[in-house]
Short mmCIF file of C-alpha atoms in Angstrom, two decimals:
data_model
loop_
_atom_site.label_atom_id
_atom_site.label_comp_id
_atom_site.label_asym_id
_atom_site.label_seq_id
_atom_site.Cartn_x
_atom_site.Cartn_y
_atom_site.Cartn_z
CA MET X 24 -89.99 -4.95 -191.76
CA GLY X 25 -89.77 -8.69 -192.94
CA LEU X 26 -87.44 -11.64 -192.04
CA PHE X 27 -85.35 -11.10 -195.15
CA ASP X 28 -84.92 -7.43 -194.72
CA ASN X 29 -83.78 -8.14 -191.12
CA ILE X 30 -81.20 -10.26 -192.30
CA LYS X 31 -80.16 -8.03 -195.20
CA ASN X 32 -79.78 -5.03 -193.13
CA TYR X 33 -77.30 -7.90 -190.64
CA VAL X 34 -75.49 -8.22 -193.72
CA THR X 35 -75.25 -4.58 -195.50
CA GLY X 36 -75.66 -2.77 -192.13
CA GLY X 37 -78.49 -1.01 -194.03
CA ALA X 38 -80.76 -0.41 -190.85
CA ALA X 39 -79.69 3.15 -190.68
CA GLU X 40 -77.85 6.06 -192.70
CA VAL X 41 -75.32 7.40 -190.75
CA LYS X 42 -73.23 11.13 -192.13
CA LEU X 43 -70.87 12.63 -191.10
CA GLU X 44 -69.33 16.65 -191.67
CA LEU X 45 -66.81 18.08 -190.68
CA GLU X 46 -66.79 21.67 -189.63
CA SER X 47 -63.37 22.27 -192.21
CA ALA X 48 -61.98 19.16 -193.94
CA THR X 49 -58.64 21.49 -193.62
CA LEU X 50 -56.81 21.84 -190.05
CA ILE X 51 -54.18 24.27 -190.14
CA GLU X 52 -51.67 24.46 -187.21
CA GLU X 53 -55.05 23.58 -184.90
CA GLN X 54 -55.96 20.39 -183.44
CA LEU X 55 -59.30 20.28 -183.06
CA LEU X 56 -61.93 18.12 -184.97
CA LYS X 57 -65.04 19.49 -185.29
CA LEU X 58 -68.24 17.16 -186.37
CA THR X 59 -71.66 16.49 -186.83
CA ILE X 60 -72.91 12.87 -187.10
CA ALA X 61 -76.63 12.64 -188.13
CA ALA X 62 -78.25 9.32 -187.96
CA ARG X 63 -81.77 7.49 -189.36
CA PRO X 64 -83.61 4.83 -189.90
CA SER X 65 -83.66 3.24 -192.97
CA SER X 66 -86.58 2.17 -191.60
CA ASP X 67 -87.81 0.46 -188.61
CA THR X 68 -87.09 1.82 -184.90
CA ILE X 69 -83.39 1.34 -184.27
CA HIS X 70 -81.03 -0.01 -181.18
CA ALA X 71 -77.66 0.61 -181.08
CA LYS X 72 -75.29 -0.20 -177.93
CA LYS X 73 -73.39 2.64 -178.62
CA LEU X 74 -72.17 5.46 -181.55
CA TYR X 75 -68.63 5.55 -181.71
CA LEU X 76 -66.00 7.43 -184.07
CA GLU X 77 -62.74 6.32 -185.42
CA VAL X 78 -60.20 8.74 -186.10
CA LYS X 79 -57.40 7.81 -188.02
CA ALA X 80 -53.87 8.69 -189.58
CA LEU X 81 -52.45 5.93 -192.26
CA GLU X 82 -49.00 6.07 -193.90
CA SER X 83 -49.46 4.03 -197.42
CA SER X 84 -47.83 2.87 -199.94
CA SER X 85 -47.35 -0.79 -201.20
CA THR X 86 -48.01 -1.09 -197.50
CA LYS X 87 -50.23 0.75 -195.18
CA ASN X 88 -49.03 1.10 -191.48
CA VAL X 89 -51.52 3.23 -189.18
CA ARG X 90 -49.67 5.60 -187.48
CA TYR X 91 -51.91 7.34 -185.17
CA GLN X 92 -55.63 5.96 -184.16
CA LYS X 93 -57.87 6.71 -181.85
CA ASP X 94 -61.72 5.23 -180.73
CA TYR X 95 -64.35 7.84 -178.91
CA VAL X 96 -67.68 6.44 -177.72
CA VAL X 97 -70.27 9.73 -178.96
CA GLU X 98 -73.30 7.96 -176.89
CA SER X 99 -74.29 4.50 -175.19
CA GLU X 100 -77.47 2.92 -175.44
CA ILE X 101 -79.24 5.13 -178.53
CA GLN X 102 -82.73 4.43 -179.81
CA ILE X 103 -83.98 6.34 -182.93
CA ASN X 104 -87.54 5.63 -183.69
CA GLU X 105 -88.66 5.15 -187.56
CA GLY X 106 -88.99 8.48 -189.30
CA ASN X 107 -86.86 10.21 -186.88
CA GLU X 108 -83.14 11.80 -187.25
CA ARG X 109 -80.74 12.33 -184.77
CA GLU X 110 -77.71 14.54 -184.32
CA TRP X 111 -74.77 14.97 -182.61
CA THR X 112 -71.88 17.36 -182.39
CA PHE X 113 -68.32 16.29 -181.44
CA GLU X 114 -65.25 17.83 -180.59
CA VAL X 115 -61.84 15.80 -181.45
CA GLU X 116 -58.90 16.83 -179.98
CA LEU X 117 -55.82 15.79 -182.03
CA PRO X 118 -52.18 15.22 -179.50
CA PRO X 119 -49.34 17.16 -180.03
CA GLU X 120 -47.49 14.48 -181.71
CA ALA X 121 -50.15 13.69 -184.18
CA PRO X 122 -48.45 13.84 -187.89
CA ALA X 123 -49.05 16.27 -190.68
CA THR X 124 -50.46 15.35 -193.99
CA HIS X 125 -47.71 14.56 -196.33
CA ILE X 126 -47.94 13.80 -199.63
CA GLY X 127 -44.99 12.15 -201.14
CA LYS X 128 -44.43 11.10 -204.41
CA HIS X 129 -44.69 7.56 -203.80
CA PHE X 130 -46.29 7.52 -200.46
CA SER X 131 -48.63 9.59 -198.26
CA LEU X 132 -49.99 10.15 -194.82
CA GLU X 133 -53.60 10.55 -194.59
CA TRP X 134 -56.02 11.16 -191.98
CA GLY X 135 -59.58 10.29 -191.99
CA VAL X 136 -62.63 10.14 -189.42
CA LYS X 137 -65.79 7.29 -189.27
CA ALA X 138 -68.53 7.49 -187.06
CA GLY X 139 -70.49 3.84 -186.82
CA LEU X 140 -73.53 2.56 -184.94
CA ASP X 141 -72.43 -0.59 -182.69
CA MET X 142 -75.79 -3.18 -183.50
CA GLY X 143 -75.75 -6.79 -184.79
CA GLY X 144 -74.12 -7.53 -187.69
CA LYS X 145 -72.31 -5.00 -189.95
CA ASP X 146 -72.59 -1.84 -188.65
CA PRO X 147 -74.03 0.99 -190.23
CA ASP X 148 -70.90 3.62 -190.84
CA SER X 149 -70.62 6.97 -192.52
CA GLY X 150 -67.58 5.64 -194.38
CA TRP X 151 -63.81 7.42 -193.92
CA VAL X 152 -64.44 11.13 -194.27
CA ARG X 153 -60.49 12.42 -195.33
CA PHE X 154 -59.33 15.40 -193.35
CA VAL X 155 -56.18 17.60 -193.87
CA LEU X 156 -53.36 18.15 -190.91
CA ASN X 157 -51.31 21.20 -191.73
CA LYS X 158 -48.55 21.81 -189.43
CA GLU X 159 -45.05 22.05 -188.85
CA MET X 160 -43.28 18.71 -187.65
CA ASP X 161 -39.84 18.69 -185.50
CA TYR X 162 -38.56 15.27 -186.78
CA SER X 163 -35.37 15.92 -185.29
CA ILE X 164 -36.27 15.19 -181.62
CA LYS X 165 -36.35 11.61 -181.99
CA ASN X 166 -32.61 11.67 -183.89
CA SER X 167 -31.16 14.15 -181.09
CA MET Q 30 3.33 7.15 -189.18
CA GLY Q 31 4.61 3.80 -191.20
CA LEU Q 32 3.86 2.29 -194.37
CA PHE Q 33 1.25 -0.34 -192.93
CA SER Q 34 -0.74 2.62 -191.34
CA LYS Q 35 -0.56 4.38 -194.92
CA ILE Q 36 -1.62 1.53 -196.13
CA LYS Q 37 -4.67 0.81 -193.85
CA ASN Q 38 -5.71 4.35 -194.35
CA TYR Q 39 -5.74 4.04 -197.98
CA ILE Q 40 -7.95 1.09 -198.33
CA THR Q 41 -9.89 2.16 -194.47
CA GLY Q 42 -10.35 5.97 -195.92
CA GLY Q 43 -9.01 6.62 -192.20
CA ALA Q 44 -6.51 9.00 -193.10
CA ALA Q 45 -8.72 12.14 -192.32
CA GLU Q 46 -11.88 12.15 -189.90
CA VAL Q 47 -14.43 14.70 -191.58
CA SER Q 48 -17.78 15.70 -190.11
CA VAL Q 49 -20.15 18.01 -191.01
CA VAL Q 50 -21.33 20.72 -188.57
CA PHE Q 51 -24.80 22.69 -189.58
CA GLU Q 52 -25.19 26.48 -188.58
CA ASN Q 53 -28.63 25.17 -187.79
CA PRO Q 54 -29.81 21.43 -188.71
CA LYS Q 55 -33.45 22.72 -188.85
CA THR Q 56 -34.65 24.69 -191.84
CA ASP Q 57 -37.97 25.88 -193.49
CA GLY Q 58 -35.85 25.49 -196.61
CA GLN Q 59 -36.61 29.17 -197.95
CA GLU Q 60 -33.45 30.26 -196.90
CA PRO Q 61 -30.06 28.95 -197.87
CA MET Q 62 -28.38 26.00 -195.87
CA ARG Q 63 -25.35 27.09 -194.38
CA LEU Q 64 -22.67 24.34 -192.77
CA PHE Q 65 -19.14 23.57 -191.97
CA VAL Q 66 -17.36 20.27 -193.18
CA VAL Q 67 -14.52 19.82 -190.76
CA ALA Q 68 -11.89 17.25 -191.73
CA ASN Q 69 -9.31 16.43 -188.65
CA ALA Q 70 -5.96 14.68 -190.37
CA ARG Q 71 -4.18 11.71 -189.20
CA ASP Q 72 -1.96 10.84 -192.09
CA SER Q 73 -0.35 13.94 -194.18
CA CYS Q 74 -3.10 14.05 -197.28
CA LYS Q 75 -2.99 14.89 -200.81
CA ILE Q 76 -6.44 16.13 -201.69
CA LYS Q 77 -7.74 16.35 -204.93
CA ASN Q 78 -11.06 18.16 -203.90
CA VAL Q 79 -13.25 18.12 -200.92
CA TYR Q 80 -16.99 17.54 -202.07
CA LEU Q 81 -20.57 18.25 -200.67
CA GLU Q 82 -23.37 16.44 -201.88
CA ILE Q 83 -26.64 16.52 -201.22
CA ARG Q 84 -29.89 14.75 -201.37
CA GLY Q 85 -33.70 14.76 -200.91
CA MET Q 86 -34.71 11.41 -200.98
CA GLU Q 87 -37.92 9.46 -200.90
CA THR Q 88 -38.11 5.86 -198.94
CA TYR Q 89 -41.27 3.67 -199.95
CA LYS Q 90 -42.08 0.29 -200.07
CA LYS Q 91 -43.27 -1.14 -203.76
CA ARG Q 92 -44.93 -4.10 -204.08
CA GLU Q 93 -43.03 -6.74 -206.50
CA THR Q 94 -44.73 -9.94 -208.11
CA ARG Q 95 -42.00 -12.10 -209.70
CA THR Q 96 -43.03 -15.77 -211.42
CA SER Q 97 -40.40 -18.50 -210.69
CA THR Q 98 -40.53 -21.86 -212.90
CA ASP Q 99 -39.27 -25.06 -211.19
CA SER Q 100 -38.06 -28.27 -213.60
CA ASN Q 101 -41.34 -29.23 -213.47
CA GLY Q 102 -42.91 -26.22 -215.02
CA ASN Q 103 -44.44 -25.45 -212.31
CA VAL Q 104 -45.21 -21.43 -212.31
CA THR Q 105 -44.74 -19.85 -208.83
CA THR Q 106 -46.10 -16.59 -208.38
CA THR Q 107 -44.69 -14.03 -205.32
CA THR Q 108 -45.79 -10.84 -203.60
CA HIS Q 109 -42.56 -8.75 -201.93
CA ASP Q 110 -43.06 -5.36 -200.64
CA VAL Q 111 -39.53 -3.55 -201.20
CA THR Q 112 -38.20 -0.99 -199.69
CA THR Q 113 -37.74 1.52 -202.68
CA HIS Q 114 -35.68 4.75 -203.00
CA HIS Q 115 -36.71 7.77 -205.52
CA LYS Q 116 -34.66 11.23 -205.20
CA HIS Q 117 -36.56 14.25 -205.20
CA PHE Q 118 -32.74 16.73 -205.56
CA GLU Q 119 -29.50 15.95 -205.89
CA LYS Q 120 -26.24 18.09 -205.55
CA LYS Q 121 -22.91 17.59 -205.75
CA MET Q 122 -20.09 20.49 -204.97
CA VAL Q 123 -16.83 20.94 -204.74
CA LEU Q 124 -15.59 23.33 -202.07
CA ASP Q 125 -11.79 23.42 -202.21
CA GLU Q 126 -9.42 22.16 -204.69
CA ASP Q 127 -5.96 20.49 -204.31
CA VAL Q 128 -5.54 20.81 -200.51
CA GLN Q 129 -2.46 19.69 -198.83
CA MET Q 130 -2.71 18.53 -194.53
CA GLN Q 131 -0.54 17.23 -192.71
CA GLU Q 132 -0.12 15.09 -189.29
CA GLY Q 133 -3.19 16.41 -186.90
CA GLU Q 134 -3.97 19.52 -188.78
CA GLU Q 135 -7.63 20.69 -189.12
CA ARG Q 136 -9.21 22.32 -191.66
CA LYS Q 137 -12.89 23.50 -192.15
CA TRP Q 138 -15.10 24.77 -194.88
CA LEU Q 139 -18.01 26.15 -195.23
CA GLY Q 140 -20.85 25.11 -197.64
CA GLU Q 141 -23.55 26.82 -198.48
CA PHE Q 142 -27.01 25.72 -200.71
CA ASP Q 143 -30.06 26.44 -201.57
CA LEU Q 144 -32.82 24.13 -201.55
CA PRO Q 145 -35.75 24.13 -204.02
CA THR Q 146 -38.28 26.16 -203.21
CA ASP Q 147 -41.06 23.21 -203.45
CA ALA Q 148 -38.98 20.91 -201.47
CA LEU Q 149 -41.21 18.34 -199.38
CA PRO Q 150 -40.77 18.92 -195.64
CA THR Q 151 -38.70 16.06 -193.88
CA TYR Q 152 -40.89 12.57 -192.88
CA HIS Q 153 -40.20 10.02 -190.66
CA GLY Q 154 -43.04 6.89 -190.29
CA LYS Q 155 -42.90 3.13 -190.74
CA ASP Q 156 -42.04 2.33 -193.87
CA CYS Q 157 -41.99 5.45 -195.30
CA PHE Q 158 -39.63 8.86 -194.67
CA MET Q 159 -38.32 11.76 -196.86
CA LYS Q 160 -35.17 12.27 -195.70
CA TRP Q 161 -32.82 15.47 -196.37
CA GLU Q 162 -28.96 14.49 -196.19
CA VAL Q 163 -25.36 15.87 -196.86
CA PHE Q 164 -22.53 13.36 -197.40
CA ALA Q 165 -18.77 15.58 -197.25
CA GLY Q 166 -15.81 13.51 -198.94
CA LEU Q 167 -11.92 14.17 -199.61
CA ASP Q 168 -11.45 13.37 -202.71
CA MET Q 169 -8.14 11.23 -202.23
CA PRO Q 170 -6.29 7.86 -203.74
CA GLY Q 171 -7.72 5.35 -202.49
CA ASN Q 172 -10.81 4.86 -200.15
CA ASP Q 173 -12.13 8.48 -199.56
CA PRO Q 174 -12.66 9.50 -196.11
CA ASP Q 175 -16.11 10.73 -195.70
CA SER Q 176 -18.68 11.96 -193.72
CA GLY Q 177 -21.32 9.39 -193.78
CA TRP Q 178 -24.91 10.62 -194.66
CA VAL Q 179 -25.68 13.43 -192.33
CA GLU Q 180 -29.49 14.40 -191.95
CA PHE Q 181 -31.17 17.73 -191.48
CA PHE Q 182 -34.46 18.84 -191.25
CA ILE Q 183 -36.69 20.48 -193.42
CA GLN Q 184 -39.95 21.79 -191.36
CA LYS Q 185 -42.64 23.44 -192.78
CA GLU Q 186 -46.58 23.66 -192.63
CA MET Q 187 -47.39 22.51 -195.97
CA ASN Q 188 -50.51 23.69 -197.99
CA TYR Q 189 -52.43 20.59 -198.48
CA ASP Q 190 -56.41 20.94 -199.44
CA ILE Q 191 -58.90 17.51 -199.28
CA ASN Q 192 -58.23 17.52 -202.90
CA ASN Q 193 -54.81 16.81 -202.36
CA THR Q 194 -54.91 13.44 -200.63
CA ASN Q 195 -55.40 10.16 -203.11
CA GLY Q 196 -57.48 8.05 -201.51
CA ALA Q 197 -55.25 6.35 -198.73
CA PHE Q 198 -59.25 5.32 -196.83
#
């Protein structure tokens, strides 16, 4: 790979392709998010400090507020050789206080998960993959 | 009670203390909601009616853009996130009419109402809220004695799927 390709990948995060798939995009009462992450180099062998996962619940109207966020390290010190692909399965246990998905008329509370490779420059990542958490919430506790 | 106290009560709505007691403040929205409106008279009261208001209201932030022009003709545009409300549900009920209460007397009225089948559950966030509330009042001359808005909680599991989400990310 030439110098210009290296610079391009540094800026765009194009050194690898990262995919994230959920076993189910809808969680009903259960709090366990099961997922598979796959990564492969776009061309040359890649080295990453770690493969990480971000889980986030975002309240969104004209403002955006993070209502829950947790980062996980799936694996550290990764090398994937040119032409190879690696796959990881991972489970995220959401805490009992994790807020349920809420779709109002003018605002929403939505969940998303993203996997990324920590590399020099812009990290190659899967982009945000949305999921739904359907469960009953008890907001009276805070008020009592 | 003296004349000054009567005038004060007329202005402040202090002639009676009004409160709301729910059978259960948590509901799944399927069964009728039941509550008692309780009034304790601090003065003799001639009440036109006892009313109950119910509302389901969404609170959120809305971006507003304002443009102003100063005396030199310079145009300035500013944006603000303004707290805004949207009522999903609103209802008013009269529980009793032409009620006379004596000083020290307590009266209770049963209120019962249905919630819409598609009622959204309660949500408490940072800038955004979905709240269900009742407000009980005694319609009297001057300022009405009232309970203020009292929240109850709709707790139910929604049946959203990924197509219901609208891309906050």
